[in-house]
Each structure stands twice: as C-alpha cells, then as structure tokens.
PDB file of N, CA and C in Angstrom:
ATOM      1  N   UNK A  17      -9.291  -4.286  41.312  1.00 79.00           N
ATOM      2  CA  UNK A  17     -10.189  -5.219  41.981  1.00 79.00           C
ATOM      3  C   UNK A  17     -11.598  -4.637  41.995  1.00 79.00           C
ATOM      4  N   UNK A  18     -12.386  -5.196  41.683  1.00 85.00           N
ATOM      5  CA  UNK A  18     -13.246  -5.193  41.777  1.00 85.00           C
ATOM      6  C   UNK A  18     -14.674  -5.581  42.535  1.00 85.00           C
ATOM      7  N   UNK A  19     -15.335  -4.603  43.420  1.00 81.00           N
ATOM      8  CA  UNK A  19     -15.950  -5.281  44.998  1.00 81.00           C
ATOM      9  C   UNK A  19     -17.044  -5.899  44.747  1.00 81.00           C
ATOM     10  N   UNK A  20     -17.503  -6.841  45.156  1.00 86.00           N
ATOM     11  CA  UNK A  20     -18.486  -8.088  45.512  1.00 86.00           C
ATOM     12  C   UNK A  20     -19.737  -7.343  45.704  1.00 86.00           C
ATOM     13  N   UNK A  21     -19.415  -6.401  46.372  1.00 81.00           N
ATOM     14  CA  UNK A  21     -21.315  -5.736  47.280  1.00 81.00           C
ATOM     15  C   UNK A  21     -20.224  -4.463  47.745  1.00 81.00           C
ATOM     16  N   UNK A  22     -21.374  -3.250  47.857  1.00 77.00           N
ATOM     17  CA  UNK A  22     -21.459  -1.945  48.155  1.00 77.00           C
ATOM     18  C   UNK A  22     -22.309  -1.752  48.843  1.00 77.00           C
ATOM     19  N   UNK A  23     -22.301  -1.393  50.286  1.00 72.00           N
ATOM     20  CA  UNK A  23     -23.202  -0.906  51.084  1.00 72.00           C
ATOM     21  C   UNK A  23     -23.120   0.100  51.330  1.00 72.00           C
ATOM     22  N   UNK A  24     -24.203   1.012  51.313  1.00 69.00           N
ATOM     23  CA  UNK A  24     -24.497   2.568  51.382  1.00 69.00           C
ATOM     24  C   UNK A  24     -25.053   2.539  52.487  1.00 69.00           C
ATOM     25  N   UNK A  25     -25.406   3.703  53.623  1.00 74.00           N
ATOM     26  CA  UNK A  25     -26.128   4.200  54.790  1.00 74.00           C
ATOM     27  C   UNK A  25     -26.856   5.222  53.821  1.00 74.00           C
ATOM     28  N   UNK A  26     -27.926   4.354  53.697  1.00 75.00           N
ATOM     29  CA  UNK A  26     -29.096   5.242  52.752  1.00 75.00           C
ATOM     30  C   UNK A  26     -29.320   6.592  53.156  1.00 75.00           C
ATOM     31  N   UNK A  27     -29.986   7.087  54.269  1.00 74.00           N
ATOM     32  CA  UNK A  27     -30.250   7.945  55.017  1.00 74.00           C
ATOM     33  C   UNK A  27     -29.133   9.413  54.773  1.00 74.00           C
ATOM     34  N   UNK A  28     -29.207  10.002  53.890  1.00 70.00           N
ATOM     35  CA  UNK A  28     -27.833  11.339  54.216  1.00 70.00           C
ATOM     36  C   UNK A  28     -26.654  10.608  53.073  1.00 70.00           C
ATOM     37  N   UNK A  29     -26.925   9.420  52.463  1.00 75.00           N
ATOM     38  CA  UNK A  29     -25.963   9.360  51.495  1.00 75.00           C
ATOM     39  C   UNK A  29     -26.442   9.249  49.963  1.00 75.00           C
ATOM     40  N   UNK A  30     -27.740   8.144  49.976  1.00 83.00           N
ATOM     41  CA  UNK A  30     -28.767   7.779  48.726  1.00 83.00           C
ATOM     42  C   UNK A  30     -29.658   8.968  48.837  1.00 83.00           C
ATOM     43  N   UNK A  31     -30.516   9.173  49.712  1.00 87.00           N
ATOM     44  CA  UNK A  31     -31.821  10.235  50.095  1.00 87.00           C
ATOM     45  C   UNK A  31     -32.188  10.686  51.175  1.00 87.00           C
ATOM     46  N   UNK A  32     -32.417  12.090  51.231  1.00 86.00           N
ATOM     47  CA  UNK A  32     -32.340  12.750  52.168  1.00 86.00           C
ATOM     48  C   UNK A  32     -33.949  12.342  53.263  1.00 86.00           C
ATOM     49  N   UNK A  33     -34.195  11.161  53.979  1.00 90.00           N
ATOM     50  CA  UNK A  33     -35.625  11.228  54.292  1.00 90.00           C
ATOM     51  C   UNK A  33     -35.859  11.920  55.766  1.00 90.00           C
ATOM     52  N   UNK A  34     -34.509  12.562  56.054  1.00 91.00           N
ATOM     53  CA  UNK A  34     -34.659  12.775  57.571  1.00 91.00           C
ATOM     54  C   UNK A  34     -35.623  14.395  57.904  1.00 91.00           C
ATOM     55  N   UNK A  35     -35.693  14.746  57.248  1.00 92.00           N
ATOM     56  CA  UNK A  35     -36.555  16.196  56.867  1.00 92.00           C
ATOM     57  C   UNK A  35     -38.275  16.101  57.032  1.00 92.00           C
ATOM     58  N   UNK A  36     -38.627  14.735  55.763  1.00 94.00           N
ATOM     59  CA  UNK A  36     -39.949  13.814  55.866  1.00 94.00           C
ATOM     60  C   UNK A  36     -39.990  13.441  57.180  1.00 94.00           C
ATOM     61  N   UNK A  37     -39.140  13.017  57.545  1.00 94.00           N
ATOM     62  CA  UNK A  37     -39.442  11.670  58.796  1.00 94.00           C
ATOM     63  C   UNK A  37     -39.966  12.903  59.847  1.00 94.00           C
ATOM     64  N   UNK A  38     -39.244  14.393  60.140  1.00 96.00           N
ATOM     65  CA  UNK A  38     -39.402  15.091  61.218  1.00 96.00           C
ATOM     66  C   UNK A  38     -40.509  15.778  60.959  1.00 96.00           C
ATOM     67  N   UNK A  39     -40.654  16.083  59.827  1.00 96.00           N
ATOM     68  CA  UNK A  39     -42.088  16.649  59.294  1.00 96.00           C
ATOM     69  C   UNK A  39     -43.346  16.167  59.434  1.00 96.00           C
ATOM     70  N   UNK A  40     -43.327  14.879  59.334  1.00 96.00           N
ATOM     71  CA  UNK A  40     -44.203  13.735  59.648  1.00 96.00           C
ATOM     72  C   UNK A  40     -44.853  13.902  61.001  1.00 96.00           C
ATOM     73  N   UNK A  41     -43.832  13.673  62.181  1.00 97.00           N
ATOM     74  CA  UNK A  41     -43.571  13.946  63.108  1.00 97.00           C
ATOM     75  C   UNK A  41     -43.894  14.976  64.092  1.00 97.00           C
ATOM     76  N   UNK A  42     -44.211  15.494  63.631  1.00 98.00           N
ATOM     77  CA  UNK A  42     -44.181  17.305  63.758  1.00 98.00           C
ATOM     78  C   UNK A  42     -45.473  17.733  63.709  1.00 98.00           C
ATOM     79  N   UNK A  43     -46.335  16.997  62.584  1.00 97.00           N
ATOM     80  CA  UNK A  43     -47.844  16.760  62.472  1.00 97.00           C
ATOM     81  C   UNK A  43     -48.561  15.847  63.231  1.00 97.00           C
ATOM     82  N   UNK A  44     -48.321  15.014  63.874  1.00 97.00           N
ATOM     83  CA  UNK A  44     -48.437  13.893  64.733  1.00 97.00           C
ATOM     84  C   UNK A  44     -48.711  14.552  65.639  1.00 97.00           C
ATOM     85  N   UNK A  45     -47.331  15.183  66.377  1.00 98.00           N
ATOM     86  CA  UNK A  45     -47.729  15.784  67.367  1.00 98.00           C
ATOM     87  C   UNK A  45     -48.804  16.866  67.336  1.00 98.00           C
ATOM     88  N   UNK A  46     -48.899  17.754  66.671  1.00 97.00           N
ATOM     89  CA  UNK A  46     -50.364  18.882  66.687  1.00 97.00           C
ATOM     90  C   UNK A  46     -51.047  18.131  66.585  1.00 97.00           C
ATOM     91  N   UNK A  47     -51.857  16.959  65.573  1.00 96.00           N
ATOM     92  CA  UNK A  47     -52.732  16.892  66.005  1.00 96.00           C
ATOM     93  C   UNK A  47     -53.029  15.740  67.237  1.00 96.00           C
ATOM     94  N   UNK A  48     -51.737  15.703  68.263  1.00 97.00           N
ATOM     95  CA  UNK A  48     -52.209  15.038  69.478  1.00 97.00           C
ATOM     96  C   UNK A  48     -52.042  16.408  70.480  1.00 97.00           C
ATOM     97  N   UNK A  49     -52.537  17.562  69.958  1.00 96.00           N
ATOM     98  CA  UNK A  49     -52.259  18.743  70.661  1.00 96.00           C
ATOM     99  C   UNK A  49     -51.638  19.302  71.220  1.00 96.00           C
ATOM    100  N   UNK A  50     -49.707  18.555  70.763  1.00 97.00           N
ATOM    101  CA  UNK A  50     -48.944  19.563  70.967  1.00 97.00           C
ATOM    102  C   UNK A  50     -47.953  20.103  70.442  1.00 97.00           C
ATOM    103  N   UNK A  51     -46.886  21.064  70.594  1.00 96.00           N
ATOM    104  CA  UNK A  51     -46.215  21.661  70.184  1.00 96.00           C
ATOM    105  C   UNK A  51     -44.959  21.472  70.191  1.00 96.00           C
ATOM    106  N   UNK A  52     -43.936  21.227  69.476  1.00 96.00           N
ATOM    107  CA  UNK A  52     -42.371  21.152  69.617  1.00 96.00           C
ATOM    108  C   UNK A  52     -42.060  22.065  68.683  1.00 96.00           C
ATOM    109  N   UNK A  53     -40.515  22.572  68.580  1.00 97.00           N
ATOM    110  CA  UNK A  53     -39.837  23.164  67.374  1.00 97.00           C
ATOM    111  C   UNK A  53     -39.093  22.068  66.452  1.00 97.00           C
ATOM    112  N   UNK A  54     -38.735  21.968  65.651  1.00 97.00           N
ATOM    113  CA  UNK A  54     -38.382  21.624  64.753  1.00 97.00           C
ATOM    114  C   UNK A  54     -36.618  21.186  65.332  1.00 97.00           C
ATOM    115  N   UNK A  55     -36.075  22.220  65.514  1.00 97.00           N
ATOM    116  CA  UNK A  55     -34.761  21.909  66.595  1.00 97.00           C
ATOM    117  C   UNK A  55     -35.205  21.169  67.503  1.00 97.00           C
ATOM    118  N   UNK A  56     -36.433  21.033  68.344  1.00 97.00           N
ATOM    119  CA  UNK A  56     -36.624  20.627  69.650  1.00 97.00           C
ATOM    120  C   UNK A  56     -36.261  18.582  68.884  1.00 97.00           C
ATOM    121  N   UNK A  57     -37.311  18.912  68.191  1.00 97.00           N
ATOM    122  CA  UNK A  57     -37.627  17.198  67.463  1.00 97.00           C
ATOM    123  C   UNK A  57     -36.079  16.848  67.048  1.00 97.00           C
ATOM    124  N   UNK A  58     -35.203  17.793  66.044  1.00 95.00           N
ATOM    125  CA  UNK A  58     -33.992  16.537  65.624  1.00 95.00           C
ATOM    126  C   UNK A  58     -33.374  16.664  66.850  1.00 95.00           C
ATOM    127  N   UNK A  59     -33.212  17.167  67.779  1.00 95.00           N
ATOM    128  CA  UNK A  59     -32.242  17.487  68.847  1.00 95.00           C
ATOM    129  C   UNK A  59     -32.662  16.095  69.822  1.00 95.00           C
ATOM    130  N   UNK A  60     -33.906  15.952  70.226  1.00 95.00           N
ATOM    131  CA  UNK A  60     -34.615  14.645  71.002  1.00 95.00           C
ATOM    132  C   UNK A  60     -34.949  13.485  70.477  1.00 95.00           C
ATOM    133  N   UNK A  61     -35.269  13.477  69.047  1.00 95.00           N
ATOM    134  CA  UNK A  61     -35.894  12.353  68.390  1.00 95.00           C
ATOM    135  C   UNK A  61     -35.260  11.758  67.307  1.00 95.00           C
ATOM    136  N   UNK A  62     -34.277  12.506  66.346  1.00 88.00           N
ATOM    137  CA  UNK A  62     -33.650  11.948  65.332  1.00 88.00           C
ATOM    138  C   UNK A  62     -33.096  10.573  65.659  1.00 88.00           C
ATOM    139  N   UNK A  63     -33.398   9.471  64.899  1.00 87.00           N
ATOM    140  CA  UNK A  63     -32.643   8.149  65.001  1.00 87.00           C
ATOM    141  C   UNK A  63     -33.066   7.294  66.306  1.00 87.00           C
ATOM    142  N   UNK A  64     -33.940   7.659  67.041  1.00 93.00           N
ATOM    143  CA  UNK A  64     -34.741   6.959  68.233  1.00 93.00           C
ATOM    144  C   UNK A  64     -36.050   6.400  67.870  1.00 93.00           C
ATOM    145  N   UNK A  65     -36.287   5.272  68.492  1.00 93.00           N
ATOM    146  CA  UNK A  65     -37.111   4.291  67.848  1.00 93.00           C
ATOM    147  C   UNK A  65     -38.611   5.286  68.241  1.00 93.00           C
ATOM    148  N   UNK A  66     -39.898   4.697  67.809  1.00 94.00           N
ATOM    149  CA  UNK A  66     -41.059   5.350  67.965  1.00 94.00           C
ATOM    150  C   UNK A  66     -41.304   5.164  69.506  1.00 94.00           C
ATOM    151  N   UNK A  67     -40.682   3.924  69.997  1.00 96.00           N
ATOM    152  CA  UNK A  67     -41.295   3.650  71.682  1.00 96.00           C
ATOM    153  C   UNK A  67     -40.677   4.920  72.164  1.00 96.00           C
ATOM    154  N   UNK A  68     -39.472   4.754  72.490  1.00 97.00           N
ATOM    155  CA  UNK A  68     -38.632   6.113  73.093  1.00 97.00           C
ATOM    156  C   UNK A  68     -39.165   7.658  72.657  1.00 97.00           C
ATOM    157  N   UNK A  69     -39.827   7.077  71.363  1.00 97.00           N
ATOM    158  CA  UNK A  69     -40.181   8.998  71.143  1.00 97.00           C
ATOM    159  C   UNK A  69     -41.870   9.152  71.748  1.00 97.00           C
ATOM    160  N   UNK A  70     -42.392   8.195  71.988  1.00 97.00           N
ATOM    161  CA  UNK A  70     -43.383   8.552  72.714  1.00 97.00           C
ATOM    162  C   UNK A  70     -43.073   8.363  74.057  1.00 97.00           C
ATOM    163  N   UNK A  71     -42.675   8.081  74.605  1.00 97.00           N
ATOM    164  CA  UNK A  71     -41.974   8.262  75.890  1.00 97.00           C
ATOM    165  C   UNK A  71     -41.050   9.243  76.251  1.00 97.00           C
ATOM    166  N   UNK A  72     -40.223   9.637  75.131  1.00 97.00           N
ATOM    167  CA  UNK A  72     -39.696  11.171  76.040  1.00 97.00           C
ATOM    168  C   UNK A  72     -41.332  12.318  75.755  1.00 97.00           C
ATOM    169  N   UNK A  73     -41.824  12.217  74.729  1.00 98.00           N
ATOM    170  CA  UNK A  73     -42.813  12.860  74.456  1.00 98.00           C
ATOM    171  C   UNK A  73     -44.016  13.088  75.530  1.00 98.00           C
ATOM    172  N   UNK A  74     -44.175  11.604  76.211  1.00 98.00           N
ATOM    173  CA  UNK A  74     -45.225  12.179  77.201  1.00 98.00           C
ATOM    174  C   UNK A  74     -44.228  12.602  78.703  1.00 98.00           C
ATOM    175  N   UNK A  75     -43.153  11.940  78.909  1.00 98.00           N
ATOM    176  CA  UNK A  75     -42.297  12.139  80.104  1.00 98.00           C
ATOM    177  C   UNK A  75     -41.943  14.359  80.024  1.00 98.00           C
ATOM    178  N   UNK A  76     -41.052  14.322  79.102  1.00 97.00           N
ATOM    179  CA  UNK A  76     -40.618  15.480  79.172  1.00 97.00           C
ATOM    180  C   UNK A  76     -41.618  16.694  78.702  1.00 97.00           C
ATOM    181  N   UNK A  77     -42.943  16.445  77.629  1.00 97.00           N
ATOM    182  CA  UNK A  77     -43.494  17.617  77.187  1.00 97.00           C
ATOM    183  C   UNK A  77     -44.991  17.325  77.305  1.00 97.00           C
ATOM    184  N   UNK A  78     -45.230  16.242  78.110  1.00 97.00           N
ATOM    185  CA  UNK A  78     -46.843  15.655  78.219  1.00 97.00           C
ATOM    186  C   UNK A  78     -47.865  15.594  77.405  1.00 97.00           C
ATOM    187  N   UNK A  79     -47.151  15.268  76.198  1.00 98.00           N
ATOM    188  CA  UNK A  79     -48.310  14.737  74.693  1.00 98.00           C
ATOM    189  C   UNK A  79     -48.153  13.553  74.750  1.00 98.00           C
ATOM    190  N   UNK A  80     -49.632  12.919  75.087  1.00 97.00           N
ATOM    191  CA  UNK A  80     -49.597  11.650  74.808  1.00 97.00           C
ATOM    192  C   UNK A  80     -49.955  11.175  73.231  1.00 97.00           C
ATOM    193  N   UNK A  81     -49.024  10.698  72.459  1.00 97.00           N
ATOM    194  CA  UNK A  81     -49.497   9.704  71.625  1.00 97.00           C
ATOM    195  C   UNK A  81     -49.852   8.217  71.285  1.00 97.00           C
ATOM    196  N   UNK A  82     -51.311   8.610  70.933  1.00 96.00           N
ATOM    197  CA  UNK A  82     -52.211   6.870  70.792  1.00 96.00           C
ATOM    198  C   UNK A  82     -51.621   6.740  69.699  1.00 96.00           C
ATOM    199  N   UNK A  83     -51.780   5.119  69.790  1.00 96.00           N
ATOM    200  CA  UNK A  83     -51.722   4.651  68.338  1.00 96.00           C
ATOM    201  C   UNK A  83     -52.411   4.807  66.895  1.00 96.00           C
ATOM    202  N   UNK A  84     -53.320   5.172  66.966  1.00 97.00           N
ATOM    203  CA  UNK A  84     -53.764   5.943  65.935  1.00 97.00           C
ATOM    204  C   UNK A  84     -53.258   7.124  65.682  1.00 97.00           C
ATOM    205  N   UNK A  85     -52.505   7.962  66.705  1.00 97.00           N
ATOM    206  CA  UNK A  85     -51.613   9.136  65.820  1.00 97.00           C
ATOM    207  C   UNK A  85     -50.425   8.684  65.105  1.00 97.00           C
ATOM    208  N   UNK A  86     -50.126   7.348  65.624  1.00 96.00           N
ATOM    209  CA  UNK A  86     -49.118   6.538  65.294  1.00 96.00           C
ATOM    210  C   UNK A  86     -49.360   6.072  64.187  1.00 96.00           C
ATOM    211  N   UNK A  87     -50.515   5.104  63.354  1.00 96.00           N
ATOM    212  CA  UNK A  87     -50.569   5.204  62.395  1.00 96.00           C
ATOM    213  C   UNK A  87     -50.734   6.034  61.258  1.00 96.00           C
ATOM    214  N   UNK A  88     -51.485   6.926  61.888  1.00 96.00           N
ATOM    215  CA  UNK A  88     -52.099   8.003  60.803  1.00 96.00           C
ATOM    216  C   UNK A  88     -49.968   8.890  60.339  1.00 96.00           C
ATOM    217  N   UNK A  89     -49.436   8.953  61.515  1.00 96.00           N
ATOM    218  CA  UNK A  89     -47.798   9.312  61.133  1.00 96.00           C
ATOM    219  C   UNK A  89     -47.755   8.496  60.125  1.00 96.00           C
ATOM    220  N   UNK A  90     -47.751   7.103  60.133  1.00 96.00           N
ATOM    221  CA  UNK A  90     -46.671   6.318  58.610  1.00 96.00           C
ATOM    222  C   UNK A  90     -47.446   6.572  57.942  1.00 96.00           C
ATOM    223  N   UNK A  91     -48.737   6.343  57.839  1.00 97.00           N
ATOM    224  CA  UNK A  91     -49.244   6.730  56.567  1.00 97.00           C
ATOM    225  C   UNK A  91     -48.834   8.024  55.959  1.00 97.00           C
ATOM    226  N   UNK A  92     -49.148   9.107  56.401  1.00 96.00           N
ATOM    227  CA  UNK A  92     -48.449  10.679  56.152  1.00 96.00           C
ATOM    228  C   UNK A  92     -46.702  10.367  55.732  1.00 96.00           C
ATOM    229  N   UNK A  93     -45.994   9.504  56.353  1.00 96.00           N
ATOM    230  CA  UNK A  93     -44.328   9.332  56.018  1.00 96.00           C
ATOM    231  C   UNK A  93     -44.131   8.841  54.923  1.00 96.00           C
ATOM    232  N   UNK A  94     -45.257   7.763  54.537  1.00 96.00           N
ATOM    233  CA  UNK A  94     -45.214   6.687  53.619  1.00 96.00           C
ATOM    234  C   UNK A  94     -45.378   7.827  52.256  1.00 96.00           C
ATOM    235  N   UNK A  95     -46.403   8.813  52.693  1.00 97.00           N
ATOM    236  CA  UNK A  95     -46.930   9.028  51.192  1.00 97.00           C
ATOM    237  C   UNK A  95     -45.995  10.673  51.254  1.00 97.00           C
ATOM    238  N   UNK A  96     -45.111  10.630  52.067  1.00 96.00           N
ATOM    239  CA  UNK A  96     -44.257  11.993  51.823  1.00 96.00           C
ATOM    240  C   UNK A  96     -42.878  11.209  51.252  1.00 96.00           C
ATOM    241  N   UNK A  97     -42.779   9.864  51.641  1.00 94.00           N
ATOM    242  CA  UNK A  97     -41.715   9.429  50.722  1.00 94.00           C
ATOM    243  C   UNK A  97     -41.758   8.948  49.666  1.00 94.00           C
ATOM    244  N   UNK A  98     -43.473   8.695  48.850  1.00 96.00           N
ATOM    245  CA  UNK A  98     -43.589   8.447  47.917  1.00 96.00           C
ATOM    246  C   UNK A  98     -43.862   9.249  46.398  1.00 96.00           C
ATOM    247  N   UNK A  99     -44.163  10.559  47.253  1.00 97.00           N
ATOM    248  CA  UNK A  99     -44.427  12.185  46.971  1.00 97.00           C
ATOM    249  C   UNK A  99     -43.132  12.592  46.704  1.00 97.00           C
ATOM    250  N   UNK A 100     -42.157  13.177  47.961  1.00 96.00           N
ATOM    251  CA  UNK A 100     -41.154  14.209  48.114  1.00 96.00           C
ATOM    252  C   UNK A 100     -39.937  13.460  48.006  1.00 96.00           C
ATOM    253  N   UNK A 101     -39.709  12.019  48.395  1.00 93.00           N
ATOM    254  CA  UNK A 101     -38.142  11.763  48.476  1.00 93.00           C
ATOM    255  C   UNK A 101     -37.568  11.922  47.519  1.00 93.00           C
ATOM    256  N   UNK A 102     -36.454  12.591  47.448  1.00 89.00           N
ATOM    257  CA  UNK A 102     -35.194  13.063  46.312  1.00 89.00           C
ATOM    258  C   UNK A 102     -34.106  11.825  46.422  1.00 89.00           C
ATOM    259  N   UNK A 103     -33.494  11.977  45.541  1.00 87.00           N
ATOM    260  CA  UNK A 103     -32.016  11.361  46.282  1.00 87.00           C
ATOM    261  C   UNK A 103     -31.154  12.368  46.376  1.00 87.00           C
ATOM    262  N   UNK A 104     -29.959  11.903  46.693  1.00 83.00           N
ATOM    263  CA  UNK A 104     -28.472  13.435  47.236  1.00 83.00           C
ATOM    264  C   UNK A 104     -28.322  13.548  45.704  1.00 83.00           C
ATOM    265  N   UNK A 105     -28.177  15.207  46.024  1.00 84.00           N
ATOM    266  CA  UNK A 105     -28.178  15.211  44.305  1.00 84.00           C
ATOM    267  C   UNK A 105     -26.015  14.463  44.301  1.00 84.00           C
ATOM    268  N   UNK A 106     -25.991  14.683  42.792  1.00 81.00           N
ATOM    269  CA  UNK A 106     -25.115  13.514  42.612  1.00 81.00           C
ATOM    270  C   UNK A 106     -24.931  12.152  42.587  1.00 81.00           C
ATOM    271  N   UNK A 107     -25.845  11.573  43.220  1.00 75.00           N
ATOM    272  CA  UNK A 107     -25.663  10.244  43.831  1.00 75.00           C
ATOM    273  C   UNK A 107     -25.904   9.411  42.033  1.00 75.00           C
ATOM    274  N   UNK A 108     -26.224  10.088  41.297  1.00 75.00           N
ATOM    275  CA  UNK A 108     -26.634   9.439  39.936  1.00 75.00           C
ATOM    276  C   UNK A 108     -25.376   8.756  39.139  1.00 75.00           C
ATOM    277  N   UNK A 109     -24.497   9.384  39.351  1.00 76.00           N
ATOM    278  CA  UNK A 109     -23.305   9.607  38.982  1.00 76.00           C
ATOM    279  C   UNK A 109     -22.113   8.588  39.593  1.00 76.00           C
ATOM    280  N   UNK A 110     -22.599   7.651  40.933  1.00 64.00           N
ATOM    281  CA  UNK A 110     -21.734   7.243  41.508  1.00 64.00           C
ATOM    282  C   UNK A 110     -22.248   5.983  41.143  1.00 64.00           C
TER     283      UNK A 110
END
C-alpha cells in the first residue's frame, strides 16, 4: 500500500533549526542588555511562543524586550535559516 500524504515534524526530523532559533535569541537578548546561558534559553524558551518568552524574560530575569528587538530577531532567524539551515543528515535518502 501505498500512503496518500506523509507528514514529517520538520523541526529535529527534516532540519535541525532549533540551534538558529536559540542563537537568534540569545542575540536579542544582549543587545536588549541581557544575559542568559544557552541551557538557561532551551530549558525556559524552547517551543514557547514569543509573547511568553518575553514575559518570562522580563518577569523572571528583567530584560525587557521592545519590538524592535523583536524584529531585528526574525530578521537575524530569517537570514540564519537562509545562511546555516542543514537538513538531518540522511534525510536525503528517505
């Protein structure tokens, strides 16, 4: 038999963008002057929408981000996924 449609969970199966996305992220915050680790960010922020991450962001570590750090992020995401995204290696093959 043969299937109709194949749906993949892009993210960790097609291409790895979760690395970009925290990296992105990560720059955002310095230049809204502050600091997280890298653990701190996937541990609090992985897979949480942008409202919630500026909201634990100013609640728990008091960086406020404007919207202009907000844009200036996708732009930087946009052009690190248009730059750096790989796919899983293998995935060529499937």
């Amino acid at each position: 038999m043969t299937p109709d449609l194949v749906i993949f969970d892009c993210d960790g199966v097609l291409v790895d963008s979760e690395t970009l996305s925290v990296a992105a992220l990560l720059g955002m915050i310095t230049l809204a002057g502050g600091t997280i680790s890298e653990e701190i960010a996937y541990e609090h922020f992985l897979g949480k929408s942008m409202k919630s991450v500026r909201e634990i962001l100013l609640s728990d570590f008091g960086i406020d981000i404007t919207d202009q750090h907000l844009t200036g992020m996708r732009v930087e995401l946009m052009r690190k996924f248009r730059e750096e995204l790989k796919p899983i290696p293998g995935i060529g093959q499937v």
